[in-house]
Tab-separated table of C-alpha atoms in Angstrom:
chain	number	residue	atom	x	y	z
A	29	MET	CA	-28.657	-20.148	17.417
A	30	ARG	CA	-29.439	-23.712	15.319
A	31	GLU	CA	-30.439	-21.183	12.598
A	32	ILE	CA	-27.892	-19.754	12.573
A	33	TRP	CA	-26.020	-22.312	12.711
A	34	LEU	CA	-26.817	-23.681	9.369
A	35	ILE	CA	-27.234	-20.615	7.506
A	36	ALA	CA	-23.656	-20.212	8.564
A	37	ARG	CA	-22.298	-23.200	7.728
A	38	ARG	CA	-24.356	-23.827	4.142
A	39	GLU	CA	-22.817	-20.274	3.177
A	40	TYR	CA	-19.031	-20.997	4.537
A	41	LEU	CA	-19.612	-24.419	2.629
A	42	ALA	CA	-21.031	-22.085	-0.995
A	43	TYR	CA	-17.918	-20.275	-1.114
A	44	VAL	CA	-15.407	-22.713	0.632
A	45	ALA	CA	-16.778	-25.411	-2.816
A	46	ALA	CA	-16.551	-22.650	-4.925
A	47	TRP	CA	-13.089	-22.869	-7.870
A	48	GLY	CA	-12.695	-19.295	-6.891
A	49	PHE	CA	-11.795	-19.366	-2.989
A	50	TRP	CA	-9.295	-21.763	-4.074
A	51	LEU	CA	-7.975	-19.536	-6.904
A	52	SER	CA	-8.023	-16.314	-3.982
A	53	LEU	CA	-5.953	-18.420	-1.637
A	54	ALA	CA	-2.986	-19.383	-4.269
A	55	THR	CA	-2.867	-16.815	-6.347
A	56	ALA	CA	-2.939	-13.850	-3.640
A	57	PRO	CA	0.642	-14.715	-1.985
A	58	LEU	CA	1.832	-14.501	-5.597
A	59	LEU	CA	0.427	-10.978	-6.098
A	60	VAL	CA	1.833	-9.576	-3.009
A	61	VAL	CA	5.043	-10.786	-4.122
A	62	LEU	CA	4.103	-9.441	-7.511
A	63	PHE	CA	3.294	-6.307	-6.334
A	64	VAL	CA	6.810	-6.003	-3.623
A	65	MET	CA	8.638	-7.123	-6.908
A	66	ALA	CA	7.308	-5.835	-9.657
A	67	PRO	CA	9.312	-2.786	-9.375
A	68	LEU	CA	12.646	-4.021	-8.638
A	69	LEU	CA	12.198	-6.862	-11.882
A	70	ALA	CA	11.350	-4.157	-14.356
A	71	GLY	CA	14.133	-1.888	-12.995
A	72	ASN	CA	16.584	-4.430	-13.213
A	73	ALA	CA	15.222	-5.778	-16.778
A	74	GLU	CA	15.851	-2.485	-18.277
A	75	PRO	CA	18.824	-1.275	-20.230
A	76	ALA	CA	21.518	1.155	-18.378
A	77	ARG	CA	20.119	4.815	-20.131
A	78	PRO	CA	22.485	6.677	-21.768
A	79	VAL	CA	23.580	10.295	-20.907
A	80	ALA	CA	25.865	12.366	-22.412
A	81	VAL	CA	28.205	15.069	-20.442
A	82	ILE	CA	29.097	18.433	-23.059
A	83	ALA	CA	30.957	20.526	-20.399
A	84	ALA	CA	33.155	23.473	-21.240
A	85	ASP	CA	35.585	22.694	-18.787
A	86	ALA	CA	36.930	18.947	-18.537
A	87	ARG	CA	37.648	18.951	-14.876
A	88	ASP	CA	33.661	18.922	-14.752
A	89	ALA	CA	32.774	16.080	-17.238
A	90	GLU	CA	35.590	14.528	-14.999
A	91	ALA	CA	33.384	15.245	-12.050
A	92	ILE	CA	29.999	14.110	-12.811
A	93	ARG	CA	31.192	11.167	-14.830
A	94	ALA	CA	32.685	9.599	-11.446
A	95	ALA	CA	29.275	10.482	-9.434
A	96	PHE	CA	27.136	8.337	-12.059
A	97	ASP	CA	29.992	6.195	-11.591
A	98	GLY	CA	29.734	5.813	-7.720
A	99	ARG	CA	26.533	4.966	-7.191
A	100	PRO	CA	25.293	1.424	-5.745
A	101	ALA	CA	25.591	-1.353	-8.024
A	102	ASP	CA	22.012	-1.943	-7.146
A	103	ALA	CA	20.523	1.118	-7.754
A	104	LEU	CA	18.123	1.964	-9.742
A	105	PRO	CA	17.250	3.583	-12.830
A	106	ARG	CA	21.014	2.223	-13.649
A	107	TYR	CA	22.413	5.611	-16.244
A	108	VAL	CA	25.731	5.122	-17.946
A	109	VAL	CA	27.505	8.026	-19.224
A	110	VAL	CA	28.651	8.222	-23.344
A	111	PRO	CA	30.333	9.617	-25.552
A	112	ALA	CA	28.409	12.840	-27.124
A	113	PRO	CA	27.529	11.992	-30.633
A	114	ALA	CA	27.430	15.950	-31.221
A	115	GLN	CA	28.275	19.281	-28.841
A	116	THR	CA	24.789	21.879	-28.812
A	117	ALA	CA	21.125	20.945	-28.014
A	118	GLN	CA	20.190	21.227	-31.841
A	119	ALA	CA	22.865	19.027	-33.198
A	120	LEU	CA	21.777	16.165	-30.189
A	121	THR	CA	18.110	16.321	-31.511
A	122	PRO	CA	18.242	13.306	-33.485
A	123	TRP	CA	19.386	11.262	-30.942
A	124	LEU	CA	17.397	12.463	-27.753
A	125	THR	CA	14.087	11.921	-29.740
A	126	GLY	CA	15.402	8.719	-30.979
A	127	ALA	CA	15.839	8.936	-34.129
A	128	ARG	CA	19.210	7.786	-34.109
A	129	THR	CA	21.026	5.695	-31.492
A	130	VAL	CA	23.833	5.373	-29.560
A	131	THR	CA	26.183	1.999	-29.146
A	132	VAL	CA	25.976	1.019	-25.420
A	133	ASP	CA	26.810	-3.111	-25.073
A	134	GLY	CA	25.913	-4.126	-28.773
A	135	GLU	CA	23.009	-2.541	-28.698
A	136	GLY	CA	21.303	1.072	-30.047
A	137	ARG	CA	19.804	3.129	-28.035
A	138	PRO	CA	18.043	6.289	-27.959
A	139	LEU	CA	20.504	9.292	-25.619
A	140	PHE	CA	18.230	9.058	-22.604
A	141	ALA	CA	19.559	12.586	-21.221
A	142	ALA	CA	22.415	15.515	-22.155
A	143	LEU	CA	23.695	17.219	-20.104
A	144	PHE	CA	24.778	20.616	-20.940
A	145	VAL	CA	27.638	22.340	-18.088
A	146	ARG	CA	28.646	25.133	-17.613
A	147	ALA	CA	30.356	27.507	-15.192
A	148	GLY	CA	28.319	27.664	-12.618
A	149	ALA	CA	24.885	26.110	-14.914
A	150	ILE	CA	23.831	23.226	-15.958
A	151	ASP	CA	21.118	22.543	-19.644
A	152	TYR	CA	19.107	18.900	-18.466
A	153	TRP	CA	18.164	17.978	-21.765
A	154	SER	CA	15.840	14.610	-21.968
A	155	ALA	CA	12.401	13.780	-23.385
A	156	ASN	CA	11.518	11.787	-20.544
A	157	LEU	CA	9.962	14.752	-18.496
A	158	THR	CA	9.382	12.978	-15.072
A	159	ASP	CA	13.005	11.406	-13.783
A	160	ASP	CA	15.567	14.282	-13.331
A	161	GLY	CA	17.588	11.112	-11.618
A	162	PRO	CA	20.683	12.383	-13.985
A	163	ALA	CA	20.336	16.447	-13.294
A	164	ASP	CA	20.122	15.435	-9.613
A	165	ILE	CA	23.241	13.806	-9.751
A	166	ALA	CA	25.625	16.176	-11.962
A	167	THR	CA	24.383	18.616	-10.106
A	168	ARG	CA	25.253	17.947	-6.449
A	169	ALA	CA	28.640	16.200	-7.774
A	170	ILE	CA	29.352	19.688	-9.479
A	171	ALA	CA	28.505	21.708	-6.192
A	172	ALA	CA	30.971	19.515	-4.403
A	173	ARG	CA	33.461	20.408	-6.817
A	174	MET	CA	31.778	24.295	-6.742
A	175	ARG	CA	32.839	24.001	-2.892
A	176	ALA	CA	35.709	22.534	-2.892
A	177	GLU	CA	37.449	25.214	-5.771
A	178	ALA	CA	36.499	28.396	-3.287
A	179	LEU	CA	38.291	26.310	-0.522
A	180	ALA	CA	40.882	26.048	-2.471
A	181	ALA	CA	41.095	29.854	-3.542
A	182	ARG	CA	41.720	30.355	0.412
A	183	GLY	CA	44.572	28.664	0.806
A	184	LEU	CA	43.237	25.650	1.588
A	185	SER	CA	45.241	22.216	0.420
A	186	ALA	CA	43.476	19.446	-1.698
A	187	ALA	CA	43.298	17.204	0.924
A	188	GLU	CA	42.076	19.711	3.756
A	189	THR	CA	39.792	21.088	1.126
A	190	GLU	CA	38.268	17.115	0.849
A	191	LYS	CA	38.251	16.569	3.901
A	192	ILE	CA	36.121	19.498	4.518
A	193	VAL	CA	33.615	18.875	1.737
A	194	ALA	CA	33.133	14.972	3.180
A	195	LEU	CA	32.019	16.585	7.116
A	196	LYS	CA	28.686	15.876	7.854
A	197	PRO	CA	26.862	14.946	11.475
A	198	THR	CA	26.336	11.982	11.975
A	199	LEU	CA	22.149	11.146	13.084
A	200	ALA	CA	20.790	9.170	15.398
A	201	GLN	CA	17.069	9.235	16.660
A	202	PHE	CA	16.048	8.327	19.839
A	203	ASP	CA	12.658	7.769	21.736
A	204	PRO	CA	11.507	8.999	24.648
A	205	ARG	CA	9.129	7.275	25.877
A	206	ALA	CA	9.759	4.692	28.890
A	207	GLU	CA	8.907	2.098	27.137
A	208	ALA	CA	10.963	2.214	24.832
A	209	GLY	CA	14.066	2.247	26.192
A	210	ALA	CA	17.385	3.897	25.906
A	211	GLY	CA	17.836	3.024	22.357
A	212	ALA	CA	18.953	5.055	18.729
A	213	VAL	CA	15.586	3.621	17.026
A	214	THR	CA	16.354	1.760	14.613
A	215	ALA	CA	14.548	0.077	11.055
A	216	GLY	CA	13.572	-2.633	13.197
A	217	ASP	CA	11.071	0.005	15.669
A	218	ARG	CA	9.937	1.610	12.538
A	219	ALA	CA	8.537	-1.419	10.711
A	220	PRO	CA	5.328	-1.491	13.065
A	221	PHE	CA	4.672	1.884	11.277
A	222	VAL	CA	5.194	0.056	7.310
A	223	VAL	CA	2.991	-3.042	8.586
A	224	GLY	CA	0.419	-0.898	10.530
A	225	ALA	CA	-0.282	1.012	7.141
A	226	ILE	CA	0.093	-1.973	5.506
A	227	LEU	CA	-2.563	-4.368	7.229
A	228	ALA	CA	-4.835	-0.791	7.388
A	229	VAL	CA	-4.884	-1.338	2.998
A	230	VAL	CA	-5.285	-5.338	3.810
A	231	LEU	CA	-7.999	-4.216	6.448
A	232	TRP	CA	-9.914	-1.816	4.304
A	233	SER	CA	-9.464	-4.401	1.202
A	234	ALA	CA	-10.677	-6.957	2.531
A	235	VAL	CA	-14.251	-5.441	3.863
A	236	MET	CA	-14.659	-3.681	1.024
A	237	GLY	CA	-14.040	-6.784	-0.602
A	238	VAL	CA	-16.388	-9.603	1.818
A	239	ALA	CA	-18.942	-6.912	2.217
A	240	ASN	CA	-19.627	-6.502	-1.834
A	241	MET	CA	-20.307	-10.884	-1.896
A	242	LEU	CA	-22.370	-10.483	0.408
A	243	LEU	CA	-24.093	-7.556	-1.596
A	244	THR	CA	-24.350	-9.784	-5.074
A	245	GLY	CA	-25.118	-13.048	-2.924
A	246	VAL	CA	-28.338	-11.545	-1.432
A	247	ILE	CA	-29.397	-10.021	-4.609
A	248	GLU	CA	-28.737	-13.230	-6.903
A	249	GLU	CA	-30.497	-15.168	-3.893
A	250	LYS	CA	-33.844	-13.075	-3.724
A	251	SER	CA	-33.384	-12.942	-7.776
A	252	ASN	CA	-34.176	-17.239	-7.255
A	253	LYS	CA	-36.138	-17.745	-4.729
A	254	ILE	CA	-33.451	-18.589	-2.310
A	255	LEU	CA	-33.920	-16.355	0.411
A	256	ASP	CA	-38.005	-17.186	0.258
A	257	ALA	CA	-36.848	-20.711	0.696
A	258	LEU	CA	-35.049	-19.451	4.008
A	259	LEU	CA	-37.638	-17.365	5.336
A	260	THR	CA	-39.915	-20.639	5.695
A	261	SER	CA	-38.019	-21.808	8.735
A	262	ALA	CA	-35.344	-18.797	9.797
A	263	THR	CA	-36.122	-14.806	10.821
A	264	PRO	CA	-34.864	-12.052	9.012
A	265	LEU	CA	-32.222	-11.451	11.047
A	266	GLN	CA	-31.434	-14.960	12.054
A	267	ILE	CA	-30.497	-15.043	7.839
A	268	LEU	CA	-28.517	-11.795	7.991
A	269	VAL	CA	-26.715	-12.999	10.700
A	270	GLY	CA	-26.324	-16.562	9.679
A	271	LYS	CA	-25.050	-15.278	5.835
A	272	LEU	CA	-22.364	-12.498	7.906
A	273	PHE	CA	-20.394	-15.081	10.415
A	274	GLY	CA	-21.087	-17.902	7.631
A	275	VAL	CA	-18.506	-15.610	5.216
A	276	ALA	CA	-16.839	-14.042	7.925
A	277	ALA	CA	-15.332	-17.074	8.419
A	278	VAL	CA	-14.734	-18.053	4.828
A	279	SER	CA	-12.345	-14.410	5.518
A	280	PHE	CA	-11.197	-15.830	8.562
A	281	THR	CA	-10.250	-19.173	6.653
A	282	LEU	CA	-7.724	-16.943	4.157
A	283	PHE	CA	-6.404	-15.453	6.508
A	284	ALA	CA	-5.440	-18.419	8.974
A	285	VAL	CA	-3.593	-20.043	5.232
A	286	TRP	CA	-2.125	-16.543	4.367
A	287	GLY	CA	-0.654	-16.323	7.890
A	288	ALA	CA	0.543	-19.809	8.212
A	289	LEU	CA	2.704	-19.130	4.441
A	290	GLY	CA	3.809	-15.875	6.043
A	291	GLY	CA	5.220	-17.231	9.085
A	292	LEU	CA	6.580	-20.878	7.266
A	293	VAL	CA	8.605	-17.273	5.351
A	294	THR	CA	8.974	-15.369	8.353
A	295	ALA	CA	11.074	-18.962	9.861
A	296	LEU	CA	13.544	-19.533	7.105
A	297	ALA	CA	14.490	-15.971	6.659
A	298	PRO	CA	17.571	-14.659	7.959
A	299	ARG	CA	17.736	-12.871	11.261
A	300	ASP	CA	20.906	-11.135	10.633
A	301	GLY	CA	21.708	-7.562	10.143
A	302	ALA	CA	19.086	-4.978	9.566
A	303	ALA	CA	16.447	-7.293	7.604
A	304	GLY	CA	16.246	-9.569	9.575
A	305	GLU	CA	15.813	-6.792	12.506
A	306	MET	CA	13.067	-5.381	10.414
A	307	ILE	CA	11.056	-8.727	9.648
A	308	ALA	CA	10.856	-10.009	13.432
A	309	ALA	CA	10.250	-5.947	14.288
A	310	ALA	CA	7.239	-6.587	11.906
A	311	PHE	CA	5.421	-9.707	13.102
A	312	ASN	CA	4.096	-7.877	15.787
A	313	PRO	CA	1.505	-10.242	17.193
A	314	GLY	CA	-0.898	-7.227	18.940
A	315	LEU	CA	-0.854	-5.667	15.788
A	316	PHE	CA	-2.253	-8.719	14.206
A	317	ALA	CA	-4.820	-9.094	17.142
A	318	LEU	CA	-6.019	-5.754	16.565
A	319	PHE	CA	-6.807	-6.378	12.512
A	320	GLY	CA	-8.969	-9.706	13.253
A	321	VAL	CA	-10.476	-7.915	16.164
A	322	PHE	CA	-11.276	-4.471	13.701
A	323	PHE	CA	-11.595	-6.825	10.788
A	324	LEU	CA	-14.625	-8.635	12.394
A	325	GLY	CA	-15.865	-5.706	13.926
A	326	GLY	CA	-15.756	-3.479	10.141
A	327	TYR	CA	-16.968	-6.954	8.238
A	328	LEU	CA	-19.994	-7.127	10.890
A	329	ILE	CA	-21.036	-3.380	10.254
A	330	TYR	CA	-20.266	-3.242	6.187
A	331	GLY	CA	-21.300	-6.830	5.910
A	332	ALA	CA	-24.484	-5.837	7.145
A	333	LEU	CA	-24.942	-2.519	5.356
A	334	PHE	CA	-24.385	-4.355	2.145
A	335	LEU	CA	-26.900	-6.938	2.767
A	336	GLY	CA	-29.720	-4.355	4.099
A	337	LEU	CA	-28.767	-2.452	0.823
A	338	GLY	CA	-28.569	-5.591	-1.087
A	339	ALA	CA	-31.681	-6.382	0.392
A	340	LEU	CA	-34.656	-3.741	-0.943
A	341	CYS	CA	-32.619	-3.742	-4.817
A	342	ASP	CA	-33.567	-6.233	-7.227
A	343	THR	CA	-30.913	-6.769	-9.542
A	344	LEU	CA	-27.497	-5.699	-9.469
A	345	GLN	CA	-27.677	-2.450	-11.503
A	346	GLU	CA	-29.557	-0.955	-9.126
A	347	ALA	CA	-27.614	-1.809	-5.962
A	348	GLN	CA	-24.243	0.056	-7.303
A	349	SER	CA	-26.600	3.261	-8.665
A	350	LEU	CA	-26.971	2.695	-4.482
A	351	LEU	CA	-23.486	1.840	-3.399
A	352	GLY	CA	-22.141	4.996	-5.455
A	353	PRO	CA	-21.982	7.735	-2.474
A	354	VAL	CA	-21.871	4.858	0.112
A	355	LEU	CA	-18.682	3.854	-1.503
A	356	MET	CA	-17.411	7.930	-2.238
A	357	VAL	CA	-17.210	8.114	1.887
A	358	LEU	CA	-15.860	4.377	2.926
A	359	THR	CA	-13.223	5.781	0.210
A	360	LEU	CA	-12.113	8.342	2.751
A	361	PRO	CA	-9.695	5.965	5.243
A	362	ILE	CA	-7.341	5.377	2.534
A	363	LEU	CA	-6.959	8.903	2.290
A	364	LEU	CA	-6.150	8.736	5.696
A	365	ILE	CA	-3.687	6.846	5.232
A	366	GLY	CA	-0.779	9.334	4.628
A	367	PRO	CA	-1.189	11.409	7.090
A	368	ALA	CA	-1.838	9.123	9.695
A	369	PHE	CA	1.824	7.355	8.921
A	370	GLN	CA	3.362	11.376	9.408
A	371	ASN	CA	1.394	11.500	13.131
A	372	PRO	CA	-0.758	8.975	13.695
A	373	LYS	CA	-1.279	11.460	16.849
A	374	ALA	CA	-2.724	14.674	14.716
A	375	PRO	CA	-5.682	15.707	15.311
A	376	LEU	CA	-8.073	14.811	12.173
A	377	VAL	CA	-6.757	11.368	12.937
A	378	VAL	CA	-7.604	10.907	16.440
A	379	GLY	CA	-10.531	12.412	15.096
A	380	ALA	CA	-12.239	10.006	12.378
A	381	SER	CA	-10.572	7.378	14.807
A	382	TRP	CA	-13.442	7.918	16.730
A	383	PHE	CA	-16.006	7.903	13.907
A	384	PRO	CA	-17.256	4.878	13.526
A	385	PRO	CA	-17.371	3.925	10.299
A	386	PHE	CA	-13.875	4.986	10.403
A	387	THR	CA	-12.554	3.476	13.639
A	388	PRO	CA	-11.065	-0.346	12.227
A	389	PHE	CA	-9.083	1.464	9.628
A	390	VAL	CA	-8.072	4.475	11.389
A	391	MET	CA	-7.101	3.220	14.656
A	392	MET	CA	-4.938	0.231	12.625
A	393	MET	CA	-3.107	3.154	11.356
A	394	ARG	CA	-2.390	5.176	14.909
A	395	ALA	CA	-1.998	1.239	16.177
A	396	PRO	CA	1.677	0.666	16.328
A	397	ALA	CA	2.030	4.956	17.322
A	398	GLY	CA	0.950	2.433	20.931
A	399	LEU	CA	-2.523	2.903	22.524
A	400	SER	CA	-3.258	2.950	25.517
A	401	ALA	CA	-5.971	-0.413	26.447
A	402	LEU	CA	-8.772	2.971	27.374
A	403	GLU	CA	-8.431	3.678	24.133
A	404	ILE	CA	-8.456	0.629	22.445
A	405	ALA	CA	-11.300	-0.480	24.181
A	406	GLY	CA	-13.246	1.958	23.587
A	407	ALA	CA	-13.153	1.706	20.082
A	408	LEU	CA	-14.161	-2.214	20.302
A	409	ALA	CA	-16.975	-0.908	22.641
A	410	LEU	CA	-17.498	1.458	19.965
A	411	VAL	CA	-17.242	-0.363	16.806
A	412	ALA	CA	-19.089	-2.968	18.695
A	413	ALA	CA	-22.116	-0.719	19.471
A	414	MET	CA	-22.424	0.071	15.622
A	415	ALA	CA	-21.994	-3.456	14.338
A	416	VAL	CA	-25.196	-4.293	16.377
A	417	ALA	CA	-26.936	-0.975	15.352
A	418	THR	CA	-26.395	-1.817	11.592
A	419	MET	CA	-26.937	-5.775	11.971
A	420	LEU	CA	-30.807	-4.418	13.875
A	421	ALA	CA	-31.191	-1.632	10.873
A	422	SER	CA	-30.161	-4.055	8.154
A	423	ALA	CA	-32.177	-7.033	9.623
A	424	ARG	CA	-35.305	-4.291	9.237
A	425	ALA	CA	-33.866	-4.109	5.369
A	426	PHE	CA	-34.044	-7.288	4.562
A	427	ARG	CA	-37.222	-7.218	6.432
A	428	ALA	CA	-38.839	-4.893	4.008
A	429	GLY	CA	-37.114	-6.112	0.921
A	430	VAL	CA	-37.256	-9.765	0.989
A	431	VAL	CA	-40.750	-10.683	3.105
A	432	HIS	CA	-42.308	-8.255	1.881
A	433	ASN	CA	-41.948	-9.680	-2.045
A	434	VAL	CA	-42.505	-13.001	-0.775
């Protein structure tokens, strides 16, 4: 045990003393914030997109303008209806392609889209082939006016027509599970599922990133003959276990700092309203405890695997060629995030959660839907058995790749 402790301490101090560790510690939360805020910042930074409406019936044009004006002020992307500089698609081509511009807020901008409305039909013209937001807004507006006209033609007054068009049912969702209580499902009830999916991605990224650190580290130490010196006082299994736990301690140090920072932000966040309810529900201690346990299990499995592969390789290029097929298989759990989010109890998802290499990640996705104590115990036992088997096999590979070269 003393040898394992000394090797683990050496690995931990070597990584913590590196400037890259502190850079990761400082930049990772900033990157998360930027990842969340970037779409919002990009949308707010973009000027409003000018849209022209050409309608045979002035009432259609007015209905569409009212629909654009009625959008929430913070809705993205922003659109603004401008006077049409021409009345036909051919004549509008220079404005739609950017050769000519329309004036919006004192600036000249290309016309983003043009809507040609005639009885029962809309022609949508735009050089942007991915954003059909203006067409969707116009379609809903004209559909509402068509329904209103149809009702009015049957003798209903304008007030009655407006009431009928505005009719829609109220929707409340309930969870039939006894432990969920009798209240309607809220945004706070859905928050753990979002957090579970995020934690699954973070778990996969962290395990793969740290395991790759072990791979490159062992190849470097092998080439520098550092492993030869270690083998004079420790067995291959002791070296492997020591390296695994040393780097695991580095990861848990990062998680502890980020967790403390997240806890501070949560404590300062307002508790009223839907946002406060979601934040309170998102920080589920059980989910984060499972994250820690599954991270350790997944890390031991893949860390040992990568260490064994690294011991068998003499160069990083050789290791990358071996890792190609392995990484293709290891990316499969990420493909299950969507299906697991939609239905955590789907047969494919449940089956994948009992395949040991995928268990830590897929179980993390299934956890918000509720796992029995037997399922959690079975998953942990399966991951532990896989970790031990992988470590023993990697120790043999370690011996074959390192000891035989001494």
